[in-house]
Amino acid sequence: MPNHEAKPTPEQTPIRKAMDFAAVRDWPGYYAAVAGKPPRETTVLALDRFDAEGRRAGKAIDLGCGEGRDTLELLRRGWSVVAIDGEASAFEHLNKRVPPAVAGRVTTVVSAMEDASWGEVDFVNSSFTLPFCDPARFDGLWARIVASIRTGGRFAGQFFGDRDTWARCADRSHHTRAQVERMLGGFEHEQFKEEEKDDVDAFGKMKHWHVFHIVAKKR
Ligand SMILES: C[S@@+](CC[C@H](N)C(=O)[O-])C[C@H]1O[C@@H](n2cnc3c(N)ncnc32)[C@H](O)[C@@H]1O
């Protein structure tokens, strides 16, 4: 008789991907899975646009900064950054990676994004975080984000679409293309990339990705 109760040996345990940790909001696991990854393309594109305009590095919010891949790039390019995340352990990773010479330009805040507030800024960066907002509080958060960005400033980040597998989770904020277009009504689109692809998690279960990758300049 096969023993169905037997625990898998370490060799049989599947290696979990970042998405497996994100699926269950295991953020410490997520940080370990993405350690050392470069900044997000949307962040880099937005920063390149500021540079192309010859603008001085200003003040940025990195909302849902995680272990800091984007915050570090903002600091490297001379920005002052308020890095916000609901998971305190994010900052154990981030603080270790911030070079002492630029540490004076970063402020770290442990806060739920739903409760976070800040003053006027030039750039709100929020990579792969807004979908984890409480849906009942998403509109309020987005209104605060838009209101905080100065004219000529930018938003960069991701929205998850209505055809994404996780759109069925009641605690996630997903949007149709029309909704994303409406939310960005006051912005010039510098990148509006809609991506759909299939992937499998570490356990062989299919995950459909439907993601909007956005870089937008406030009019
Ligand atoms: C998928 S990770 C993305 C991290 C990083 N921005 C990146 O691109 O790798 C989502 C991040 O959002 C944070 N997060 C999730 N829900 C949150 C909430 N309600 N308030 C604040 N942060 C939250 C998590 O702690 C995590 O660091």
PDB file of C-alpha atoms and ligand atoms in Angstrom:
ATOM      1  CA  MET A   1       0.000   0.000   0.000  1.00  0.00           C
ATOM      2  CA  PRO A   2       1.419   3.439  -0.838  1.00  0.00           C
ATOM      3  CA  ASN A   3       1.768   5.686   2.196  1.00  0.00           C
ATOM      4  CA  HIS A   4      -0.270   8.798   1.278  1.00  0.00           C
ATOM      5  CA  GLU A   5       0.557  10.387   4.624  1.00  0.00           C
ATOM      6  CA  ALA A   6       4.302  10.419   3.966  1.00  0.00           C
ATOM      7  CA  LYS A   7       5.793  13.912   4.050  1.00  0.00           C
ATOM      8  CA  PRO A   8       7.825  14.879   0.957  1.00  0.00           C
ATOM      9  CA  THR A   9      11.570  14.700   1.460  1.00  0.00           C
ATOM     10  CA  PRO A  10      13.514  17.965   1.031  1.00  0.00           C
ATOM     11  CA  GLU A  11      14.419  16.785  -2.500  1.00  0.00           C
ATOM     12  CA  GLN A  12      10.703  16.350  -3.324  1.00  0.00           C
ATOM     13  CA  THR A  13       9.614  19.740  -1.919  1.00  0.00           C
ATOM     14  CA  PRO A  14       8.988  22.054  -4.868  1.00  0.00           C
ATOM     15  CA  ILE A  15      11.045  25.219  -4.996  1.00  0.00           C
ATOM     16  CA  ARG A  16       8.535  28.008  -4.524  1.00  0.00           C
ATOM     17  CA  LYS A  17       8.549  31.030  -6.789  1.00  0.00           C
ATOM     18  CA  ALA A  18       7.898  34.644  -5.801  1.00  0.00           C
ATOM     19  CA  MET A  19       4.309  34.289  -7.047  1.00  0.00           C
ATOM     20  CA  ASP A  20       3.679  31.357  -4.698  1.00  0.00           C
ATOM     21  CA  PHE A  21       4.549  33.560  -1.739  1.00  0.00           C
ATOM     22  CA  ALA A  22       2.551  36.527  -3.094  1.00  0.00           C
ATOM     23  CA  ALA A  23      -0.492  34.266  -3.561  1.00  0.00           C
ATOM     24  CA  VAL A  24      -0.692  33.752   0.193  1.00  0.00           C
ATOM     25  CA  ARG A  25       0.803  37.123   1.233  1.00  0.00           C
ATOM     26  CA  ASP A  26       3.875  35.434   2.682  1.00  0.00           C
ATOM     27  CA  TRP A  27       5.965  38.598   2.311  1.00  0.00           C
ATOM     28  CA  PRO A  28       9.130  37.399   4.143  1.00  0.00           C
ATOM     29  CA  GLY A  29       9.137  34.383   1.789  1.00  0.00           C
ATOM     30  CA  TYR A  30       8.585  36.730  -1.157  1.00  0.00           C
ATOM     31  CA  TYR A  31      11.553  38.930  -0.180  1.00  0.00           C
ATOM     32  CA  ALA A  32      13.827  35.890  -0.021  1.00  0.00           C
ATOM     33  CA  ALA A  33      12.618  34.751  -3.457  1.00  0.00           C
ATOM     34  CA  VAL A  34      13.285  38.118  -5.147  1.00  0.00           C
ATOM     35  CA  ALA A  35      16.481  39.039  -3.276  1.00  0.00           C
ATOM     36  CA  GLY A  36      18.984  40.832  -5.488  1.00  0.00           C
ATOM     37  CA  LYS A  37      16.587  41.469  -8.393  1.00  0.00           C
ATOM     38  CA  PRO A  38      17.028  44.721 -10.342  1.00  0.00           C
ATOM     39  CA  PRO A  39      14.559  47.633 -10.173  1.00  0.00           C
ATOM     40  CA  ARG A  40      11.240  47.245 -11.966  1.00  0.00           C
ATOM     41  CA  GLU A  41      11.120  48.335 -15.617  1.00  0.00           C
ATOM     42  CA  THR A  42       8.285  50.778 -14.902  1.00  0.00           C
ATOM     43  CA  THR A  43      10.376  52.484 -12.214  1.00  0.00           C
ATOM     44  CA  VAL A  44      13.404  52.729 -14.499  1.00  0.00           C
ATOM     45  CA  LEU A  45      11.325  54.091 -17.387  1.00  0.00           C
ATOM     46  CA  ALA A  46       9.760  56.788 -15.200  1.00  0.00           C
ATOM     47  CA  LEU A  47      13.185  57.795 -13.844  1.00  0.00           C
ATOM     48  CA  ASP A  48      14.610  57.892 -17.372  1.00  0.00           C
ATOM     49  CA  ARG A  49      11.762  60.237 -18.373  1.00  0.00           C
ATOM     50  CA  PHE A  50      12.562  62.593 -15.487  1.00  0.00           C
ATOM     51  CA  ASP A  51      16.249  62.481 -16.483  1.00  0.00           C
ATOM     52  CA  ALA A  52      15.406  63.180 -20.151  1.00  0.00           C
ATOM     53  CA  GLU A  53      13.550  66.304 -19.043  1.00  0.00           C
ATOM     54  CA  GLY A  54      16.689  67.447 -17.229  1.00  0.00           C
ATOM     55  CA  ARG A  55      14.741  67.630 -13.988  1.00  0.00           C
ATOM     56  CA  ARG A  56      16.409  67.587 -10.629  1.00  0.00           C
ATOM     57  CA  ALA A  57      15.737  64.413  -8.620  1.00  0.00           C
ATOM     58  CA  GLY A  58      12.835  65.257  -6.334  1.00  0.00           C
ATOM     59  CA  LYS A  59      10.751  63.517  -3.717  1.00  0.00           C
ATOM     60  CA  ALA A  60       9.279  60.077  -4.267  1.00  0.00           C
ATOM     61  CA  ILE A  61       7.005  57.642  -2.483  1.00  0.00           C
ATOM     62  CA  ASP A  62       7.746  53.936  -2.911  1.00  0.00           C
ATOM     63  CA  LEU A  63       4.429  52.433  -1.839  1.00  0.00           C
ATOM     64  CA  GLY A  64       4.796  48.746  -0.980  1.00  0.00           C
ATOM     65  CA  CYS A  65       8.570  49.026  -1.309  1.00  0.00           C
ATOM     66  CA  GLY A  66       9.207  45.417  -0.240  1.00  0.00           C
ATOM     67  CA  GLU A  67      12.885  44.576   0.184  1.00  0.00           C
ATOM     68  CA  GLY A  68      13.777  47.749  -1.659  1.00  0.00           C
ATOM     69  CA  ARG A  69      14.716  47.033  -5.259  1.00  0.00           C
ATOM     70  CA  ASP A  70      13.076  50.278  -6.494  1.00  0.00           C
ATOM     71  CA  THR A  71      13.909  52.415  -3.450  1.00  0.00           C
ATOM     72  CA  LEU A  72      17.600  51.628  -3.928  1.00  0.00           C
ATOM     73  CA  GLU A  73      17.430  52.751  -7.570  1.00  0.00           C
ATOM     74  CA  LEU A  74      15.645  55.978  -6.610  1.00  0.00           C
ATOM     75  CA  LEU A  75      18.337  56.703  -4.025  1.00  0.00           C
ATOM     76  CA  ARG A  76      21.109  55.847  -6.497  1.00  0.00           C
ATOM     77  CA  ARG A  77      19.671  58.461  -8.848  1.00  0.00           C
ATOM     78  CA  GLY A  78      19.591  61.156  -6.195  1.00  0.00           C
ATOM     79  CA  TRP A  79      15.917  61.051  -5.139  1.00  0.00           C
ATOM     80  CA  SER A  80      14.599  61.494  -1.615  1.00  0.00           C
ATOM     81  CA  VAL A  81      12.322  58.585  -0.832  1.00  0.00           C
ATOM     82  CA  VAL A  82       9.589  57.794   1.627  1.00  0.00           C
ATOM     83  CA  ALA A  83       9.487  53.994   1.522  1.00  0.00           C
ATOM     84  CA  ILE A  84       6.203  52.588   2.841  1.00  0.00           C
ATOM     85  CA  ASP A  85       5.294  48.972   3.504  1.00  0.00           C
ATOM     86  CA  GLY A  86       2.890  47.161   5.796  1.00  0.00           C
ATOM     87  CA  GLU A  87       5.400  44.405   6.549  1.00  0.00           C
ATOM     88  CA  ALA A  88       8.065  45.507   9.045  1.00  0.00           C
ATOM     89  CA  SER A  89      10.567  42.862   7.926  1.00  0.00           C
ATOM     90  CA  ALA A  90      10.786  44.597   4.515  1.00  0.00           C
ATOM     91  CA  PHE A  91      12.908  47.263   6.174  1.00  0.00           C
ATOM     92  CA  GLU A  92      15.331  44.751   7.708  1.00  0.00           C
ATOM     93  CA  HIS A  93      16.316  43.931   4.120  1.00  0.00           C
ATOM     94  CA  LEU A  94      16.132  47.494   2.815  1.00  0.00           C
ATOM     95  CA  ASN A  95      18.081  49.128   5.648  1.00  0.00           C
ATOM     96  CA  LYS A  96      20.940  46.648   5.219  1.00  0.00           C
ATOM     97  CA  ARG A  97      21.207  47.554   1.534  1.00  0.00           C
ATOM     98  CA  VAL A  98      21.096  51.365   1.735  1.00  0.00           C
ATOM     99  CA  PRO A  99      24.617  52.814   1.330  1.00  0.00           C
ATOM    100  CA  PRO A 100      25.444  55.010   4.380  1.00  0.00           C
ATOM    101  CA  ALA A 101      26.172  57.999   2.107  1.00  0.00           C
ATOM    102  CA  VAL A 102      22.542  58.154   0.934  1.00  0.00           C
ATOM    103  CA  ALA A 103      20.779  56.945   4.090  1.00  0.00           C
ATOM    104  CA  GLY A 104      19.792  60.534   4.934  1.00  0.00           C
ATOM    105  CA  ARG A 105      17.533  60.621   1.867  1.00  0.00           C
ATOM    106  CA  VAL A 106      15.282  57.713   2.847  1.00  0.00           C
ATOM    107  CA  THR A 107      12.485  57.650   5.397  1.00  0.00           C
ATOM    108  CA  THR A 108      10.899  54.292   6.155  1.00  0.00           C
ATOM    109  CA  VAL A 109       7.302  53.955   7.261  1.00  0.00           C
ATOM    110  CA  VAL A 110       5.580  50.762   8.407  1.00  0.00           C
ATOM    111  CA  SER A 111       1.956  51.326   7.452  1.00  0.00           C
ATOM    112  CA  ALA A 112      -0.923  49.720   5.659  1.00  0.00           C
ATOM    113  CA  MET A 113      -1.225  51.492   2.323  1.00  0.00           C
ATOM    114  CA  GLU A 114      -4.919  51.986   3.074  1.00  0.00           C
ATOM    115  CA  ASP A 115      -3.961  54.221   6.038  1.00  0.00           C
ATOM    116  CA  ALA A 116      -0.822  55.881   4.669  1.00  0.00           C
ATOM    117  CA  SER A 117      -0.770  59.555   3.788  1.00  0.00           C
ATOM    118  CA  TRP A 118       1.953  61.911   2.644  1.00  0.00           C
ATOM    119  CA  GLY A 119       2.364  65.412   1.234  1.00  0.00           C
ATOM    120  CA  GLU A 120       3.001  66.584  -2.331  1.00  0.00           C
ATOM    121  CA  VAL A 121       5.557  64.567  -4.257  1.00  0.00           C
ATOM    122  CA  ASP A 122       7.041  64.378  -7.747  1.00  0.00           C
ATOM    123  CA  PHE A 123       6.745  60.637  -8.137  1.00  0.00           C
ATOM    124  CA  VAL A 124       4.602  57.845  -6.699  1.00  0.00           C
ATOM    125  CA  ASN A 125       6.088  54.442  -7.466  1.00  0.00           C
ATOM    126  CA  SER A 126       4.065  51.377  -6.520  1.00  0.00           C
ATOM    127  CA  SER A 127       5.341  48.167  -8.080  1.00  0.00           C
ATOM    128  CA  PHE A 128       3.096  45.086  -7.837  1.00  0.00           C
ATOM    129  CA  THR A 129       1.467  46.358  -4.632  1.00  0.00           C
ATOM    130  CA  LEU A 130      -1.853  48.092  -5.392  1.00  0.00           C
ATOM    131  CA  PRO A 131      -3.612  44.761  -6.166  1.00  0.00           C
ATOM    132  CA  PHE A 132      -3.135  43.850  -2.506  1.00  0.00           C
ATOM    133  CA  CYS A 133      -5.165  46.857  -1.319  1.00  0.00           C
ATOM    134  CA  ASP A 134      -8.454  46.194   0.442  1.00  0.00           C
ATOM    135  CA  PRO A 135     -10.969  46.621  -2.435  1.00  0.00           C
ATOM    136  CA  ALA A 136     -13.322  48.634  -0.213  1.00  0.00           C
ATOM    137  CA  ARG A 137     -10.535  51.197   0.309  1.00  0.00           C
ATOM    138  CA  PHE A 138      -8.933  51.223  -3.120  1.00  0.00           C
ATOM    139  CA  ASP A 139     -10.736  54.277  -4.530  1.00  0.00           C
ATOM    140  CA  GLY A 140      -9.772  56.368  -1.499  1.00  0.00           C
ATOM    141  CA  LEU A 141      -6.141  55.300  -1.797  1.00  0.00           C
ATOM    142  CA  TRP A 142      -6.003  56.018  -5.528  1.00  0.00           C
ATOM    143  CA  ALA A 143      -7.568  59.464  -4.986  1.00  0.00           C
ATOM    144  CA  ARG A 144      -4.832  60.232  -2.401  1.00  0.00           C
ATOM    145  CA  ILE A 145      -2.123  59.038  -4.777  1.00  0.00           C
ATOM    146  CA  VAL A 146      -3.398  61.237  -7.616  1.00  0.00           C
ATOM    147  CA  ALA A 147      -3.876  64.278  -5.372  1.00  0.00           C
ATOM    148  CA  SER A 148      -0.333  63.942  -3.997  1.00  0.00           C
ATOM    149  CA  ILE A 149       1.448  64.023  -7.363  1.00  0.00           C
ATOM    150  CA  ARG A 150       2.463  67.510  -8.542  1.00  0.00           C
ATOM    151  CA  THR A 151       1.574  68.593 -12.064  1.00  0.00           C
ATOM    152  CA  GLY A 152       4.290  67.147 -14.311  1.00  0.00           C
ATOM    153  CA  GLY A 153       5.014  64.416 -11.774  1.00  0.00           C
ATOM    154  CA  ARG A 154       4.608  60.726 -12.437  1.00  0.00           C
ATOM    155  CA  PHE A 155       2.993  57.491 -11.305  1.00  0.00           C
ATOM    156  CA  ALA A 156       4.662  54.159 -12.103  1.00  0.00           C
ATOM    157  CA  GLY A 157       3.446  50.715 -11.164  1.00  0.00           C
ATOM    158  CA  GLN A 158       1.078  47.866 -11.854  1.00  0.00           C
ATOM    159  CA  PHE A 159      -2.643  47.244 -11.728  1.00  0.00           C
ATOM    160  CA  PHE A 160      -3.918  43.686 -11.981  1.00  0.00           C
ATOM    161  CA  GLY A 161      -6.660  43.020 -14.514  1.00  0.00           C
ATOM    162  CA  ASP A 162     -10.061  41.388 -14.260  1.00  0.00           C
ATOM    163  CA  ARG A 163      -8.909  38.283 -16.165  1.00  0.00           C
ATOM    164  CA  ASP A 164      -6.088  37.550 -13.708  1.00  0.00           C
ATOM    165  CA  THR A 165      -6.535  34.307 -11.719  1.00  0.00           C
ATOM    166  CA  TRP A 166      -6.317  36.243  -8.445  1.00  0.00           C
ATOM    167  CA  ALA A 167      -9.247  38.485  -9.461  1.00  0.00           C
ATOM    168  CA  ARG A 168     -11.436  35.814  -7.818  1.00  0.00           C
ATOM    169  CA  CYS A 169      -9.877  36.499  -4.399  1.00  0.00           C
ATOM    170  CA  ALA A 170     -12.247  38.705  -2.446  1.00  0.00           C
ATOM    171  CA  ASP A 171      -9.419  40.591  -0.735  1.00  0.00           C
ATOM    172  CA  ARG A 172      -7.705  41.792  -3.937  1.00  0.00           C
ATOM    173  CA  SER A 173      -8.167  44.922  -6.049  1.00  0.00           C
ATOM    174  CA  HIS A 174      -8.382  44.092  -9.764  1.00  0.00           C
ATOM    175  CA  HIS A 175      -9.531  46.370 -12.597  1.00  0.00           C
ATOM    176  CA  THR A 176     -10.771  46.225 -16.148  1.00  0.00           C
ATOM    177  CA  ARG A 177      -8.866  48.083 -18.851  1.00  0.00           C
ATOM    178  CA  ALA A 178     -11.651  50.683 -18.965  1.00  0.00           C
ATOM    179  CA  GLN A 179     -11.340  51.225 -15.204  1.00  0.00           C
ATOM    180  CA  VAL A 180      -7.564  51.673 -15.449  1.00  0.00           C
ATOM    181  CA  GLU A 181      -8.028  54.146 -18.308  1.00  0.00           C
ATOM    182  CA  ARG A 182     -10.530  56.069 -16.194  1.00  0.00           C
ATOM    183  CA  MET A 183      -8.206  56.135 -13.187  1.00  0.00           C
ATOM    184  CA  LEU A 184      -5.468  57.577 -15.376  1.00  0.00           C
ATOM    185  CA  GLY A 185      -7.770  60.195 -16.873  1.00  0.00           C
ATOM    186  CA  GLY A 186      -5.686  63.070 -15.556  1.00  0.00           C
ATOM    187  CA  PHE A 187      -2.429  61.614 -16.858  1.00  0.00           C
ATOM    188  CA  GLU A 188      -0.536  61.397 -20.130  1.00  0.00           C
ATOM    189  CA  HIS A 189       0.265  57.725 -20.746  1.00  0.00           C
ATOM    190  CA  GLU A 190       3.968  57.156 -21.256  1.00  0.00           C
ATOM    191  CA  GLN A 191       3.566  53.391 -20.962  1.00  0.00           C
ATOM    192  CA  PHE A 192       0.240  51.556 -20.902  1.00  0.00           C
ATOM    193  CA  LYS A 193       1.244  47.946 -21.405  1.00  0.00           C
ATOM    194  CA  GLU A 194      -1.393  45.251 -20.944  1.00  0.00           C
ATOM    195  CA  GLU A 195       0.193  41.853 -20.430  1.00  0.00           C
ATOM    196  CA  GLU A 196      -1.525  38.464 -20.402  1.00  0.00           C
ATOM    197  CA  LYS A 197       0.334  35.212 -19.968  1.00  0.00           C
ATOM    198  CA  ASP A 198      -0.007  31.797 -18.360  1.00  0.00           C
ATOM    199  CA  ASP A 199       2.384  30.511 -15.748  1.00  0.00           C
ATOM    200  CA  VAL A 200       2.449  27.537 -13.376  1.00  0.00           C
ATOM    201  CA  ASP A 201       3.148  27.717  -9.687  1.00  0.00           C
ATOM    202  CA  ALA A 202       5.609  25.463  -7.878  1.00  0.00           C
ATOM    203  CA  PHE A 203       2.827  22.900  -7.385  1.00  0.00           C
ATOM    204  CA  GLY A 204       1.914  22.741 -11.093  1.00  0.00           C
ATOM    205  CA  LYS A 205      -1.250  24.837 -10.778  1.00  0.00           C
ATOM    206  CA  MET A 206      -1.945  27.279 -13.603  1.00  0.00           C
ATOM    207  CA  LYS A 207      -1.879  31.015 -12.903  1.00  0.00           C
ATOM    208  CA  HIS A 208      -3.100  33.474 -15.519  1.00  0.00           C
ATOM    209  CA  TRP A 209      -1.439  36.871 -15.309  1.00  0.00           C
ATOM    210  CA  HIS A 210      -3.352  39.951 -16.492  1.00  0.00           C
ATOM    211  CA  VAL A 211      -1.289  42.963 -15.599  1.00  0.00           C
ATOM    212  CA  PHE A 212      -1.201  46.630 -16.629  1.00  0.00           C
ATOM    213  CA  HIS A 213       2.317  48.093 -16.505  1.00  0.00           C
ATOM    214  CA  ILE A 214       1.922  51.844 -16.209  1.00  0.00           C
ATOM    215  CA  VAL A 215       4.104  54.920 -16.428  1.00  0.00           C
ATOM    216  CA  ALA A 216       2.024  58.091 -16.501  1.00  0.00           C
ATOM    217  CA  LYS A 217       2.710  61.822 -16.255  1.00  0.00           C
ATOM    218  CA  LYS A 218       0.227  64.043 -14.438  1.00  0.00           C
ATOM    219  CA  ARG A 219      -1.264  66.801 -16.573  1.00  0.00           C
TER     220      ARG A 219
HETATM  221  C1  LIG B   1       4.432  41.759  -4.433  1.00  0.00           C
HETATM  222  S1  LIG B   1       5.259  42.682  -3.204  1.00  0.00           S
HETATM  223  C2  LIG B   1       6.061  43.946  -4.171  1.00  0.00           C
HETATM  224  C3  LIG B   1       7.257  44.520  -3.496  1.00  0.00           C
HETATM  225  C4  LIG B   1       8.109  45.469  -4.336  1.00  0.00           C
HETATM  226  N1  LIG B   1       7.390  46.689  -4.643  1.00  0.00           N
HETATM  227  C5  LIG B   1       8.523  44.779  -5.606  1.00  0.00           C
HETATM  228  O1  LIG B   1       8.219  45.266  -6.689  1.00  0.00           O
HETATM  229  O2  LIG B   1       9.193  43.731  -5.509  1.00  0.00           O
HETATM  230  C6  LIG B   1       3.935  43.556  -2.421  1.00  0.00           C
HETATM  231  C7  LIG B   1       4.388  44.409  -1.238  1.00  0.00           C
HETATM  232  O3  LIG B   1       3.247  45.106  -0.762  1.00  0.00           O
HETATM  233  C8  LIG B   1       3.220  45.039   0.634  1.00  0.00           C
HETATM  234  N2  LIG B   1       1.805  45.096   1.027  1.00  0.00           N
HETATM  235  C9  LIG B   1       0.823  44.204   0.778  1.00  0.00           C
HETATM  236  N3  LIG B   1      -0.344  44.606   1.270  1.00  0.00           N
HETATM  237  C10 LIG B   1      -0.090  45.797   1.855  1.00  0.00           C
HETATM  238  C11 LIG B   1      -0.903  46.746   2.539  1.00  0.00           C
HETATM  239  N4  LIG B   1      -2.200  46.542   2.696  1.00  0.00           N
HETATM  240  N5  LIG B   1      -0.310  47.872   2.981  1.00  0.00           N
HETATM  241  C12 LIG B   1       1.017  48.097   2.818  1.00  0.00           C
HETATM  242  N6  LIG B   1       1.834  47.241   2.182  1.00  0.00           N
HETATM  243  C13 LIG B   1       1.280  46.106   1.709  1.00  0.00           C
HETATM  244  C14 LIG B   1       3.869  43.730   1.018  1.00  0.00           C
HETATM  245  O4  LIG B   1       4.361  43.739   2.326  1.00  0.00           O
HETATM  246  C15 LIG B   1       4.935  43.625  -0.065  1.00  0.00           C
HETATM  247  O5  LIG B   1       6.151  44.177   0.374  1.00  0.00           O
END
